[in-house]
Amino acid sequence: MIKQWRRDVPLSERLGDNSPLVTVPGAPPTAAPMGPNISWIPEAPLLSQDRPIFLMTPAAQAVSGFFVWTALILTCHQIYMHLRFYSSPREQRHIVRILFIVPIYAFDSWLSLLFFTNDQYYVYFDTVRDCYEAFVIYNFLSLCYEYLGGESAIMAEIRGKPIESSCMYGTCCLRGKAYSIGFLRFCKQATLQFCVVKPLMAVITVILQAYGKYKDGDFNAASGYLYVTIIYNVSVSLSLYALFLFYFATRELLSPYSPMLKFLMVKSVIFLSFWQGMLLAILEKCGAIPQINSMEVSVGEGTVAAGYQNFIICIEMFFAALALRHAFTYKVYMEKSLDLQGRCAPMKSISSSLKETMNPGDMVQDAIHNFSPAYQQYTQQSTLEQGAPPPVVRAHSAVGTRGDTEKTLLLSSDDEF
């Protein structure tokens, strides 16, 4: 039953003599608030401006450092094992490059966090990360090509098949079209454009930052952040769409290689981290993330959001390292590399394999190949012979060699996507 009280009755009479709110004799009376319906609930205390936020505390650096160095140890061990059992260079070259994203992302983010109070230093550190993540996108698609035997083998399987139209899979605009060499060309070009746009925007960001024209989360038309973000989003979305189209077309062919975990890991590490950083910048701009306003520490707009982004990435890379150990395991290559005496590769061979792995020459040649106007006249051909250069297949030629080489595909000059 609800008891109704009159406004003109004192509070002590309503609650009774046993109430702790009754005035104690000798104590100064508490002034009642004036005006109708004024709450007695005290306001939340404001934090001191000089109190450091969590990102500036040793606890944040210790927690992030623990996850970072654990991820480094796990990933470096996995890279070493791949180089030790380097039995399939065409595949493992791309795998090692993909695995390096964890050390680069983790250490770069931790370094940015350590220099958090040095305003805008993170922009220069993140340039290395931005350039490498574009390299990873290319290598993931190239790894899928190697799994399937190259362009010719892929086209021999999917060429001429109608593209399934589905709004859920983003192929509704491709109704009535069939898979062709132009389809593979689009996938490669959309991926390679991200490899060009991402480093270029990173360099432009550094230049704008040097002239005071770039601040994270500043969507003012006079700031470079707005235009860099728009270009990033278009490039990232196009690259992601191309990867998804390729996976949608070859998912049955890639099924023996468990592509789903690999595909999700690459997408989450690169694409979701980008949108995660943009969301944090928007939250700071809206006031959800407080800015630092201290006499001792002065950081620019967007730095706090970037700091939280780096802290989150430090933790995420630990889980990414665990997932990548299962997605790109070295155990499938271990048996191939052991000779009759059971010995593995010496250290000299490991170092030379690492040097060959990090050489970006194949990406440059592939970019020239895919953006060349003469692309329609030839296609790359993978061979089963290690180290053999891919043969060139001319249009309207009658190449019918099989044996060690895989399926040969004749391309017409008007085969467009």
JSON list of C-alpha atoms in Angstrom, two decimals, residues 5-83:
[
{"chain": "A", "resi": 5, "resn": "TRP", "atom": "CA", "xyz": [2.44, 12.48, 2.50]},
{"chain": "A", "resi": 6, "resn": "ARG", "atom": "CA", "xyz": [1.53, 16.13, 2.64]},
{"chain": "A", "resi": 7, "resn": "ARG", "atom": "CA", "xyz": [4.01, 18.70, 1.41]},
{"chain": "A", "resi": 8, "resn": "ASP", "atom": "CA", "xyz": [3.44, 21.01, 4.42]},
{"chain": "A", "resi": 9, "resn": "VAL", "atom": "CA", "xyz": [4.40, 18.32, 6.98]},
{"chain": "A", "resi": 10, "resn": "PRO", "atom": "CA", "xyz": [8.10, 18.35, 8.05]},
{"chain": "A", "resi": 11, "resn": "LEU", "atom": "CA", "xyz": [10.20, 15.42, 6.96]},
{"chain": "A", "resi": 12, "resn": "SER", "atom": "CA", "xyz": [11.03, 14.41, 10.55]},
{"chain": "A", "resi": 13, "resn": "GLU", "atom": "CA", "xyz": [7.36, 14.05, 11.40]},
{"chain": "A", "resi": 14, "resn": "ARG", "atom": "CA", "xyz": [6.73, 11.93, 8.27]},
{"chain": "A", "resi": 15, "resn": "LEU", "atom": "CA", "xyz": [9.56, 9.46, 8.97]},
{"chain": "A", "resi": 16, "resn": "GLY", "atom": "CA", "xyz": [9.24, 9.28, 12.73]},
{"chain": "A", "resi": 17, "resn": "ASP", "atom": "CA", "xyz": [11.69, 9.74, 15.55]},
{"chain": "A", "resi": 18, "resn": "ASN", "atom": "CA", "xyz": [13.76, 6.65, 14.65]},
{"chain": "A", "resi": 19, "resn": "SER", "atom": "CA", "xyz": [14.71, 7.95, 11.22]},
{"chain": "A", "resi": 20, "resn": "PRO", "atom": "CA", "xyz": [18.44, 8.67, 10.70]},
{"chain": "A", "resi": 21, "resn": "LEU", "atom": "CA", "xyz": [17.44, 11.85, 8.92]},
{"chain": "A", "resi": 22, "resn": "VAL", "atom": "CA", "xyz": [16.04, 13.43, 12.14]},
{"chain": "A", "resi": 23, "resn": "THR", "atom": "CA", "xyz": [18.10, 16.44, 13.18]},
{"chain": "A", "resi": 24, "resn": "VAL", "atom": "CA", "xyz": [20.59, 15.65, 15.91]},
{"chain": "A", "resi": 25, "resn": "PRO", "atom": "CA", "xyz": [20.54, 18.14, 18.80]},
{"chain": "A", "resi": 26, "resn": "GLY", "atom": "CA", "xyz": [23.41, 20.55, 18.58]},
{"chain": "A", "resi": 27, "resn": "ALA", "atom": "CA", "xyz": [24.06, 19.90, 14.94]},
{"chain": "A", "resi": 28, "resn": "PRO", "atom": "CA", "xyz": [23.64, 22.76, 12.49]},
{"chain": "A", "resi": 29, "resn": "PRO", "atom": "CA", "xyz": [20.34, 22.47, 10.66]},
{"chain": "A", "resi": 30, "resn": "THR", "atom": "CA", "xyz": [20.42, 21.57, 7.03]},
{"chain": "A", "resi": 31, "resn": "ALA", "atom": "CA", "xyz": [19.02, 24.21, 4.75]},
{"chain": "A", "resi": 32, "resn": "ALA", "atom": "CA", "xyz": [16.08, 22.95, 2.78]},
{"chain": "A", "resi": 33, "resn": "PRO", "atom": "CA", "xyz": [16.16, 23.62, -0.89]},
{"chain": "A", "resi": 34, "resn": "MET", "atom": "CA", "xyz": [13.98, 26.44, -2.09]},
{"chain": "A", "resi": 35, "resn": "GLY", "atom": "CA", "xyz": [11.49, 26.07, -4.90]},
{"chain": "A", "resi": 36, "resn": "PRO", "atom": "CA", "xyz": [9.13, 23.25, -5.85]},
{"chain": "A", "resi": 37, "resn": "ASN", "atom": "CA", "xyz": [10.24, 19.69, -6.69]},
{"chain": "A", "resi": 38, "resn": "ILE", "atom": "CA", "xyz": [14.00, 20.27, -6.24]},
{"chain": "A", "resi": 39, "resn": "SER", "atom": "CA", "xyz": [15.94, 17.02, -5.84]},
{"chain": "A", "resi": 40, "resn": "TRP", "atom": "CA", "xyz": [18.16, 16.46, -2.83]},
{"chain": "A", "resi": 41, "resn": "ILE", "atom": "CA", "xyz": [20.33, 13.98, -4.74]},
{"chain": "A", "resi": 42, "resn": "PRO", "atom": "CA", "xyz": [23.87, 15.39, -4.99]},
{"chain": "A", "resi": 43, "resn": "GLU", "atom": "CA", "xyz": [25.42, 15.88, -8.40]},
{"chain": "A", "resi": 44, "resn": "ALA", "atom": "CA", "xyz": [28.17, 13.53, -9.57]},
{"chain": "A", "resi": 45, "resn": "PRO", "atom": "CA", "xyz": [31.61, 14.89, -8.69]},
{"chain": "A", "resi": 46, "resn": "LEU", "atom": "CA", "xyz": [33.66, 16.20, -11.57]},
{"chain": "A", "resi": 47, "resn": "LEU", "atom": "CA", "xyz": [37.03, 14.62, -12.17]},
{"chain": "A", "resi": 48, "resn": "SER", "atom": "CA", "xyz": [40.04, 16.78, -11.64]},
{"chain": "A", "resi": 49, "resn": "GLN", "atom": "CA", "xyz": [41.53, 18.12, -14.84]},
{"chain": "A", "resi": 50, "resn": "ASP", "atom": "CA", "xyz": [44.97, 17.07, -13.72]},
{"chain": "A", "resi": 51, "resn": "ARG", "atom": "CA", "xyz": [43.99, 13.46, -13.08]},
{"chain": "A", "resi": 52, "resn": "PRO", "atom": "CA", "xyz": [45.62, 11.27, -15.79]},
{"chain": "A", "resi": 53, "resn": "ILE", "atom": "CA", "xyz": [43.37, 9.10, -17.89]},
{"chain": "A", "resi": 54, "resn": "PHE", "atom": "CA", "xyz": [43.85, 5.35, -18.02]},
{"chain": "A", "resi": 55, "resn": "LEU", "atom": "CA", "xyz": [46.00, 5.46, -21.16]},
{"chain": "A", "resi": 56, "resn": "MET", "atom": "CA", "xyz": [48.61, 7.54, -19.30]},
{"chain": "A", "resi": 57, "resn": "THR", "atom": "CA", "xyz": [48.95, 5.15, -16.38]},
{"chain": "A", "resi": 58, "resn": "PRO", "atom": "CA", "xyz": [51.64, 2.46, -15.99]},
{"chain": "A", "resi": 59, "resn": "ALA", "atom": "CA", "xyz": [48.84, -0.10, -15.73]},
{"chain": "A", "resi": 60, "resn": "ALA", "atom": "CA", "xyz": [47.76, 0.57, -19.32]},
{"chain": "A", "resi": 61, "resn": "GLN", "atom": "CA", "xyz": [51.32, 0.25, -20.58]},
{"chain": "A", "resi": 62, "resn": "ALA", "atom": "CA", "xyz": [51.88, -2.96, -18.60]},
{"chain": "A", "resi": 63, "resn": "VAL", "atom": "CA", "xyz": [48.64, -4.61, -19.72]},
{"chain": "A", "resi": 64, "resn": "SER", "atom": "CA", "xyz": [49.15, -3.69, -23.35]},
{"chain": "A", "resi": 65, "resn": "GLY", "atom": "CA", "xyz": [52.82, -4.71, -23.18]},
{"chain": "A", "resi": 66, "resn": "PHE", "atom": "CA", "xyz": [51.93, -8.14, -21.84]},
{"chain": "A", "resi": 67, "resn": "PHE", "atom": "CA", "xyz": [49.52, -8.86, -24.68]},
{"chain": "A", "resi": 68, "resn": "VAL", "atom": "CA", "xyz": [51.90, -7.40, -27.28]},
{"chain": "A", "resi": 69, "resn": "TRP", "atom": "CA", "xyz": [54.96, -9.40, -26.28]},
{"chain": "A", "resi": 70, "resn": "THR", "atom": "CA", "xyz": [52.95, -12.58, -25.90]},
{"chain": "A", "resi": 71, "resn": "ALA", "atom": "CA", "xyz": [51.58, -12.09, -29.42]},
{"chain": "A", "resi": 72, "resn": "LEU", "atom": "CA", "xyz": [55.10, -11.39, -30.70]},
{"chain": "A", "resi": 73, "resn": "ILE", "atom": "CA", "xyz": [56.48, -14.60, -29.21]},
{"chain": "A", "resi": 74, "resn": "LEU", "atom": "CA", "xyz": [53.63, -16.72, -30.58]},
{"chain": "A", "resi": 75, "resn": "THR", "atom": "CA", "xyz": [53.78, -15.25, -34.08]},
{"chain": "A", "resi": 76, "resn": "CYS", "atom": "CA", "xyz": [57.58, -15.16, -34.38]},
{"chain": "A", "resi": 77, "resn": "HIS", "atom": "CA", "xyz": [57.70, -18.82, -33.42]},
{"chain": "A", "resi": 78, "resn": "GLN", "atom": "CA", "xyz": [55.13, -19.62, -36.08]},
{"chain": "A", "resi": 79, "resn": "ILE", "atom": "CA", "xyz": [57.07, -17.64, -38.70]},
{"chain": "A", "resi": 80, "resn": "TYR", "atom": "CA", "xyz": [60.26, -19.44, -37.73]},
{"chain": "A", "resi": 81, "resn": "MET", "atom": "CA", "xyz": [58.58, -22.83, -38.11]},
{"chain": "A", "resi": 82, "resn": "HIS", "atom": "CA", "xyz": [57.28, -21.91, -41.56]},
{"chain": "A", "resi": 83, "resn": "LEU", "atom": "CA", "xyz": [60.77, -20.85, -42.63]}
]
